[in-house]
Tab-separated table of C-alpha atoms and ligand atoms in Angstrom:
chain	number	residue	atom	x	y	z
Q	934	MET	CA	0.000	0.000	0.000
Q	935	LYS	CA	1.380	3.416	-0.906
Q	936	SER	CA	1.356	6.229	1.574
Q	937	THR	CA	2.090	9.903	1.242
Q	938	SER	CA	2.974	10.340	4.879
Q	939	ASN	CA	5.569	8.912	7.226
Q	940	PHE	CA	3.326	6.424	8.981
Q	941	THR	CA	4.832	3.340	10.471
Q	942	GLU	CA	3.656	0.644	8.110
Q	943	GLY	CA	3.181	-3.060	8.216
Q	944	ILE	CA	5.297	-4.043	11.194
Q	945	PHE	CA	2.724	-6.672	12.072
Q	946	ARG	CA	3.672	-10.300	12.617
Q	947	TYR	CA	1.679	-13.491	13.082
Q	948	ARG	CA	1.985	-15.474	16.273
Q	949	LYS	CA	0.252	-18.387	17.983
Q	950	ARG	CA	-0.727	-19.054	21.575
Q	951	GLU	CA	-2.276	-22.394	22.514
Q	952	GLY	CA	-3.297	-22.863	18.894
Q	953	VAL	CA	-4.927	-19.430	18.619
Q	954	GLU	CA	-3.366	-17.455	15.772
Q	955	TYR	CA	-3.198	-13.679	15.946
Q	956	ALA	CA	-1.453	-10.704	14.432
Q	957	GLU	CA	0.251	-8.106	16.581
Q	958	SER	CA	2.115	-4.891	15.926
Q	959	GLN	CA	5.777	-4.555	16.804
Q	960	LEU	CA	5.121	-0.906	17.631
Q	961	PHE	CA	4.310	-2.036	21.188
Q	962	ASP	CA	7.444	-4.204	21.524
Q	963	GLY	CA	9.258	-3.545	24.765
Q	964	ILE	CA	6.330	-1.705	26.341
Q	965	ARG	CA	5.075	-3.315	29.522
Q	966	GLY	CA	1.561	-3.035	30.857
Q	967	VAL	CA	-0.404	-3.414	27.642
Q	968	ALA	CA	-1.537	-6.507	25.731
Q	969	HIS	CA	-3.190	-6.532	22.324
Q	970	ALA	CA	-4.063	-8.951	19.533
Q	971	PHE	CA	-5.821	-9.021	16.205
Q	972	ILE	CA	-7.146	-12.578	16.363
Q	973	THR	CA	-7.278	-14.384	13.034
Q	974	ARG	CA	-9.900	-16.934	11.961
Q	975	ARG	CA	-7.468	-19.783	12.631
Q	976	CYS	CA	-7.298	-21.868	15.769
Q	977	THR	CA	-5.450	-25.167	15.709
Q	978	VAL	CA	-6.379	-28.040	17.999
Q	979	ASN	CA	-4.126	-31.114	17.927
Q	980	GLY	CA	-2.611	-29.919	14.659
Q	981	VAL	CA	-5.951	-29.427	12.895
Q	982	ASP	CA	-7.675	-26.093	12.221
Q	983	LEU	CA	-11.055	-25.708	13.895
Q	984	PRO	CA	-13.676	-25.595	11.102
Q	985	ARG	CA	-14.956	-22.306	12.460
Q	986	PHE	CA	-13.329	-19.860	14.873
Q	987	THR	CA	-15.595	-16.839	15.139
Q	988	PHE	CA	-16.898	-14.397	17.715
Q	989	SER	CA	-20.432	-13.655	16.597
Q	990	SER	CA	-23.498	-15.839	16.109
Q	991	ARG	CA	-25.437	-13.150	14.210
Q	992	GLU	CA	-24.161	-14.497	10.884
Q	993	GLY	CA	-25.585	-17.973	11.435
Q	994	ASP	CA	-22.881	-19.673	13.485
Q	995	SER	CA	-24.196	-21.627	16.454
Q	996	PRO	CA	-23.849	-20.191	19.980
Q	997	GLU	CA	-21.806	-23.306	20.828
Q	998	ILE	CA	-19.187	-22.463	18.168
Q	999	VAL	CA	-18.947	-18.896	19.442
Q	1000	ALA	CA	-18.746	-20.036	23.078
Q	1001	GLU	CA	-15.965	-22.469	22.145
Q	1002	SER	CA	-14.090	-19.661	20.350
Q	1003	TRP	CA	-14.319	-17.464	23.456
Q	1004	ARG	CA	-13.169	-20.343	25.641
Q	1005	ARG	CA	-10.096	-20.985	23.478
Q	1006	LEU	CA	-9.237	-17.275	23.338
Q	1007	SER	CA	-9.652	-16.879	27.087
Q	1008	GLU	CA	-7.411	-19.893	27.794
Q	1009	ALA	CA	-4.736	-18.900	25.268
Q	1010	PHE	CA	-4.343	-15.369	26.632
Q	1011	GLU	CA	-5.084	-16.315	30.248
Q	1012	ILE	CA	-7.775	-13.656	30.471
Q	1013	PRO	CA	-11.021	-14.793	32.129
Q	1014	ALA	CA	-13.911	-14.576	29.678
Q	1015	ASP	CA	-15.785	-12.170	31.946
Q	1016	ARG	CA	-12.909	-9.676	31.707
Q	1017	PHE	CA	-13.621	-9.084	28.013
Q	1018	ILE	CA	-15.993	-6.240	27.241
Q	1019	SER	CA	-17.790	-6.379	23.892
Q	1020	LEU	CA	-20.032	-4.011	22.010
Q	1021	ARG	CA	-23.213	-4.379	20.099
Q	1022	GLN	CA	-21.757	-2.467	17.151
Q	1023	VAL	CA	-24.072	-0.116	15.263
Q	1024	HIS	CA	-21.801	1.823	12.837
Q	1025	GLY	CA	-22.032	5.042	14.821
Q	1026	THR	CA	-19.499	7.110	16.754
Q	1027	LYS	CA	-20.537	6.415	20.343
Q	1028	ILE	CA	-17.603	5.477	22.568
Q	1029	ILE	CA	-18.293	3.818	25.906
Q	1030	VAL	CA	-16.138	4.266	29.012
Q	1031	PRO	CA	-16.965	1.157	31.055
Q	1032	GLU	CA	-16.023	2.730	34.405
Q	1033	ASP	CA	-18.547	5.515	33.766
Q	1034	VAL	CA	-21.527	3.355	32.831
Q	1035	GLY	CA	-21.204	0.349	35.128
Q	1036	ARG	CA	-21.293	-3.305	34.207
Q	1037	LYS	CA	-24.498	-4.848	32.956
Q	1038	GLY	CA	-24.737	-8.530	32.151
Q	1039	ASN	CA	-21.977	-11.098	32.400
Q	1040	PRO	CA	-20.029	-10.532	30.279
Q	1041	PRO	CA	-21.280	-6.946	29.930
Q	1042	VAL	CA	-22.391	-5.815	26.488
Q	1043	PHE	CA	-22.797	-2.178	25.491
Q	1044	GLN	CA	-24.151	-0.592	22.329
Q	1045	GLY	CA	-21.661	1.606	20.507
Q	1046	ASP	CA	-18.579	1.453	18.306
Q	1047	GLY	CA	-15.762	2.255	20.659
Q	1048	LEU	CA	-14.532	1.474	24.161
Q	1049	ALA	CA	-11.985	3.411	26.210
Q	1050	THR	CA	-10.729	2.713	29.713
Q	1051	ALA	CA	-8.029	3.303	32.283
Q	1052	LEU	CA	-9.016	0.143	34.171
Q	1053	ARG	CA	-6.452	-2.630	34.362
Q	1054	GLY	CA	-7.424	-6.189	33.591
Q	1055	VAL	CA	-10.348	-5.249	31.360
Q	1056	ALA	CA	-9.978	-6.386	27.734
Q	1057	LEU	CA	-11.703	-4.009	25.316
Q	1058	SER	CA	-12.825	-5.978	22.273
Q	1059	ILE	CA	-14.399	-5.305	18.907
Q	1060	ARG	CA	-15.442	-7.634	16.113
Q	1061	THR	CA	-14.629	-7.046	12.469
Q	1062	ALA	CA	-14.840	-8.628	9.022
Q	1063	ASP	CA	-13.478	-5.817	6.759
Q	1064	CYS	CA	-14.108	-2.755	8.955
Q	1065	VAL	CA	-11.005	-1.194	10.498
Q	1066	PRO	CA	-10.123	-2.292	14.033
Q	1067	LEU	CA	-8.351	0.645	15.667
Q	1068	LEU	CA	-6.526	0.141	18.957
Q	1069	LEU	CA	-5.186	3.142	20.874
Q	1070	PHE	CA	-2.786	3.313	23.804
Q	1071	ASP	CA	-1.508	6.184	25.911
Q	1072	PRO	CA	1.628	4.920	27.696
Q	1073	ARG	CA	1.860	8.076	29.808
Q	1074	ARG	CA	-1.686	8.190	31.201
Q	1075	CYS	CA	-2.236	4.423	30.887
Q	1076	VAL	CA	-5.396	4.505	28.799
Q	1077	VAL	CA	-6.494	2.132	26.041
Q	1078	ALA	CA	-9.276	2.204	23.468
Q	1079	ALA	CA	-10.703	-0.196	20.894
Q	1080	ILE	CA	-12.633	1.278	17.981
Q	1081	HIS	CA	-14.734	-0.218	15.172
Q	1082	ALA	CA	-14.460	1.954	12.057
Q	1083	GLY	CA	-16.510	0.924	9.054
Q	1084	TRP	CA	-17.287	3.395	6.293
Q	1085	ARG	CA	-20.148	5.010	8.199
Q	1086	GLY	CA	-18.164	5.417	11.414
Q	1087	THR	CA	-15.097	6.609	9.502
Q	1088	ALA	CA	-17.125	9.161	7.506
Q	1089	ALA	CA	-18.685	10.338	10.785
Q	1090	GLY	CA	-15.201	10.783	12.298
Q	1091	ILE	CA	-14.997	8.022	14.910
Q	1092	ALA	CA	-11.171	8.010	14.969
Q	1093	LYS	CA	-11.092	11.720	15.775
Q	1094	ALA	CA	-13.978	11.289	18.239
Q	1095	SER	CA	-12.042	8.583	20.065
Q	1096	VAL	CA	-8.956	10.793	20.451
Q	1097	ASP	CA	-11.103	13.728	21.584
Q	1098	LEU	CA	-12.788	11.544	24.187
Q	1099	ILE	CA	-9.489	10.181	25.522
Q	1100	VAL	CA	-8.142	13.740	25.783
Q	1101	SER	CA	-11.224	15.158	27.527
Q	1102	ARG	CA	-11.981	12.190	29.799
Q	1103	PHE	CA	-8.475	11.058	30.744
Q	1104	GLY	CA	-6.343	14.170	30.193
Q	1105	SER	CA	-4.174	12.554	27.518
Q	1106	ASP	CA	-1.950	14.509	25.140
Q	1107	PRO	CA	-2.689	13.335	21.564
Q	1108	GLY	CA	1.066	13.397	20.872
Q	1109	ASP	CA	1.541	10.608	23.414
Q	1110	LEU	CA	-0.992	8.270	21.830
Q	1111	MET	CA	0.025	5.180	19.897
Q	1112	ALA	CA	-2.376	3.725	17.327
Q	1113	LEU	CA	-2.677	0.401	15.555
Q	1114	LEU	CA	-4.852	0.101	12.460
Q	1115	GLY	CA	-5.464	-3.617	12.077
Q	1116	PRO	CA	-6.402	-5.872	9.177
Q	1117	ALA	CA	-9.273	-4.394	7.129
Q	1118	VAL	CA	-10.486	-4.394	3.547
Q	1119	GLY	CA	-7.923	-2.513	1.454
Q	1120	PRO	CA	-8.383	-0.137	-1.467
Q	1121	CYS	CA	-7.410	-3.077	-3.707
Q	1122	CYS	CA	-10.770	-4.717	-2.897
Q	1123	TYR	CA	-13.052	-1.986	-1.602
Q	1124	GLU	CA	-15.012	-0.618	-4.524
Q	1125	VAL	CA	-17.701	1.824	-3.438
Q	1126	ASP	CA	-20.366	3.922	-5.154
Q	1127	GLY	CA	-22.853	6.774	-4.636
Q	1128	PRO	CA	-23.748	6.918	-0.935
Q	1129	VAL	CA	-20.250	6.018	0.270
Q	1130	ILE	CA	-18.526	8.422	-2.146
Q	1131	ASP	CA	-20.904	11.185	-1.043
Q	1132	ALA	CA	-20.195	10.503	2.621
Q	1133	PHE	CA	-16.479	11.174	2.064
Q	1134	LYS	CA	-16.675	14.086	-0.369
Q	1135	ASN	CA	-15.610	16.625	2.279
Q	1136	HIS	CA	-12.753	14.486	3.605
Q	1137	GLU	CA	-9.624	16.597	4.140
Q	1138	ARG	CA	-7.362	14.441	1.949
Q	1139	LEU	CA	-9.877	12.908	-0.413
Q	1140	THR	CA	-7.423	12.298	-3.250
Q	1141	ASP	CA	-5.246	10.222	-0.907
Q	1142	ILE	CA	-8.032	7.956	0.284
Q	1143	MET	CA	-10.360	7.654	-2.714
Q	1144	ILE	CA	-9.271	6.410	-6.122
Q	1145	ASP	CA	-11.704	7.265	-8.910
Q	1146	GLY	CA	-12.899	4.448	-11.142
Q	1147	CYS	CA	-15.372	3.884	-13.956
Q	1148	ASP	CA	-19.168	4.128	-13.923
Q	1149	GLY	CA	-19.321	6.431	-10.910
Q	1150	LYS	CA	-17.446	3.981	-8.726
Q	1151	ALA	CA	-14.304	4.503	-6.692
Q	1152	ARG	CA	-12.009	2.545	-4.419
Q	1153	LEU	CA	-11.790	3.614	-0.802
Q	1154	ASP	CA	-8.799	3.364	1.530
Q	1155	LEU	CA	-10.596	3.019	4.859
Q	1156	GLU	CA	-7.404	2.453	6.810
Q	1157	GLY	CA	-5.850	5.550	5.239
Q	1158	ALA	CA	-8.919	7.654	6.029
Q	1159	ASN	CA	-8.620	6.725	9.699
Q	1160	ALA	CA	-4.874	7.357	9.700
Q	1161	VAL	CA	-5.457	10.839	8.273
Q	1162	GLN	CA	-8.062	11.510	10.976
Q	1163	LEU	CA	-5.662	10.442	13.711
Q	1164	VAL	CA	-2.955	12.789	12.459
Q	1165	GLY	CA	-5.563	15.555	12.198
Q	1166	ALA	CA	-6.419	14.875	15.845
Q	1167	GLY	CA	-2.778	15.434	16.849
Q	1168	LEU	CA	-1.121	12.006	16.687
Q	1169	ASP	CA	2.470	11.627	15.534
Q	1170	PRO	CA	2.447	9.630	12.247
Q	1171	ALA	CA	5.459	7.636	13.466
Q	1172	ARG	CA	3.293	6.365	16.345
Q	1173	ILE	CA	0.610	5.034	13.982
Q	1174	ASP	CA	1.127	1.521	12.597
Q	1175	ARG	CA	-0.962	0.774	9.519
Q	1176	ALA	CA	-1.181	-2.996	9.110
Q	1177	GLY	CA	-1.695	-2.809	5.359
Q	1178	ILE	CA	-3.260	-6.294	5.502
Q	1179	CYS	CA	-6.326	-6.559	3.262
Q	1180	THR	CA	-8.912	-8.935	4.744
Q	1181	ALA	CA	-10.481	-9.615	1.329
Q	1182	CYS	CA	-7.063	-10.561	-0.118
Q	1183	THR	CA	-6.205	-12.650	2.967
Q	1184	THR	CA	-9.250	-14.828	3.675
Q	1185	THR	CA	-6.844	-17.602	4.699
Q	1186	HIS	CA	-6.416	-15.616	7.903
Q	1187	PHE	CA	-9.308	-13.174	8.116
Q	1188	PHE	CA	-13.041	-13.090	7.583
Q	1189	SER	CA	-14.156	-10.707	4.846
Q	1190	HIS	CA	-17.736	-9.608	4.363
Q	1191	ARG	CA	-16.839	-8.124	0.985
Q	1192	LYS	CA	-15.235	-11.336	-0.276
Q	1193	GLU	CA	-17.399	-13.970	1.424
Q	1194	GLY	CA	-20.774	-12.329	1.919
Q	1195	LYS	CA	-23.191	-12.214	4.827
Q	1196	LYS	CA	-22.320	-15.650	6.214
Q	1197	THR	CA	-18.688	-14.837	6.898
Q	1198	GLY	CA	-17.628	-14.869	10.546
Q	1199	ARG	CA	-16.237	-12.154	12.784
Q	1200	GLN	CA	-12.674	-11.910	14.104
Q	1201	LEU	CA	-11.937	-10.392	17.481
Q	1202	ASN	CA	-9.501	-7.584	18.206
Q	1203	PHE	CA	-8.611	-6.557	21.746
Q	1204	ILE	CA	-6.406	-4.374	23.905
Q	1205	MET	CA	-5.942	-4.516	27.662
Q	1206	LEU	CA	-3.945	-2.804	30.399
Q	1207	TYR	CA	-2.440	-5.181	32.925
C	613	ZN	ZN1	-7.465	-6.609	-1.236
């Protein structure tokens, strides 16, 4: 993926824990107190891939498959399942601060598209299958956030909204924040038309994130659009790692709604202070 700015790019690597495969960014190497993972769709048990390793039953997978996926994840990372906080994601810009709203349900589920916390031992998680998973970390104030940025959330400015919230709620300096933009559908595979093009027409660097095509269509760089927003919100480009991994090109490792349709699964992405 080409970039016109000096972002850190593609320093992700694949790893495995107890058969659970995940991608992680080397940007956090050597930093203690924070754990993160972009879980792939692959979990190996006794040398064989599970037929389905997914974190949502809304696409037709059985609750048992999803429960088994959570169990394997929880065991692999040694994080009790009830320490994960999930969202009912609605493609908006609402960001939940768990310590401000209390815990409801076990595990608690909130409606929104972002989570931010200064609590230790609470894993903020979001599910994706093409949308951008954005993880943020402030090593000075010890704050983390997990954001779900699809085209609607990105057009509505959820990356900027998340930085603004962290600054106002936790007193962070945007220049201290580190950001990971995980595997998402790339401009190679993300052809869009009317409503999506219109939603981005006032974007500050439109020519960098939208490539014009034929018949009123264009290709959108969702990851790039979020990276631009983060820099606009005050982040240092060198502290932003863009994975540059296209989910639609890499269905061996990631679910892709664009490539596989409505029945594709959902991968989990999380970040936690410990
Ligand atoms: Zn692609």
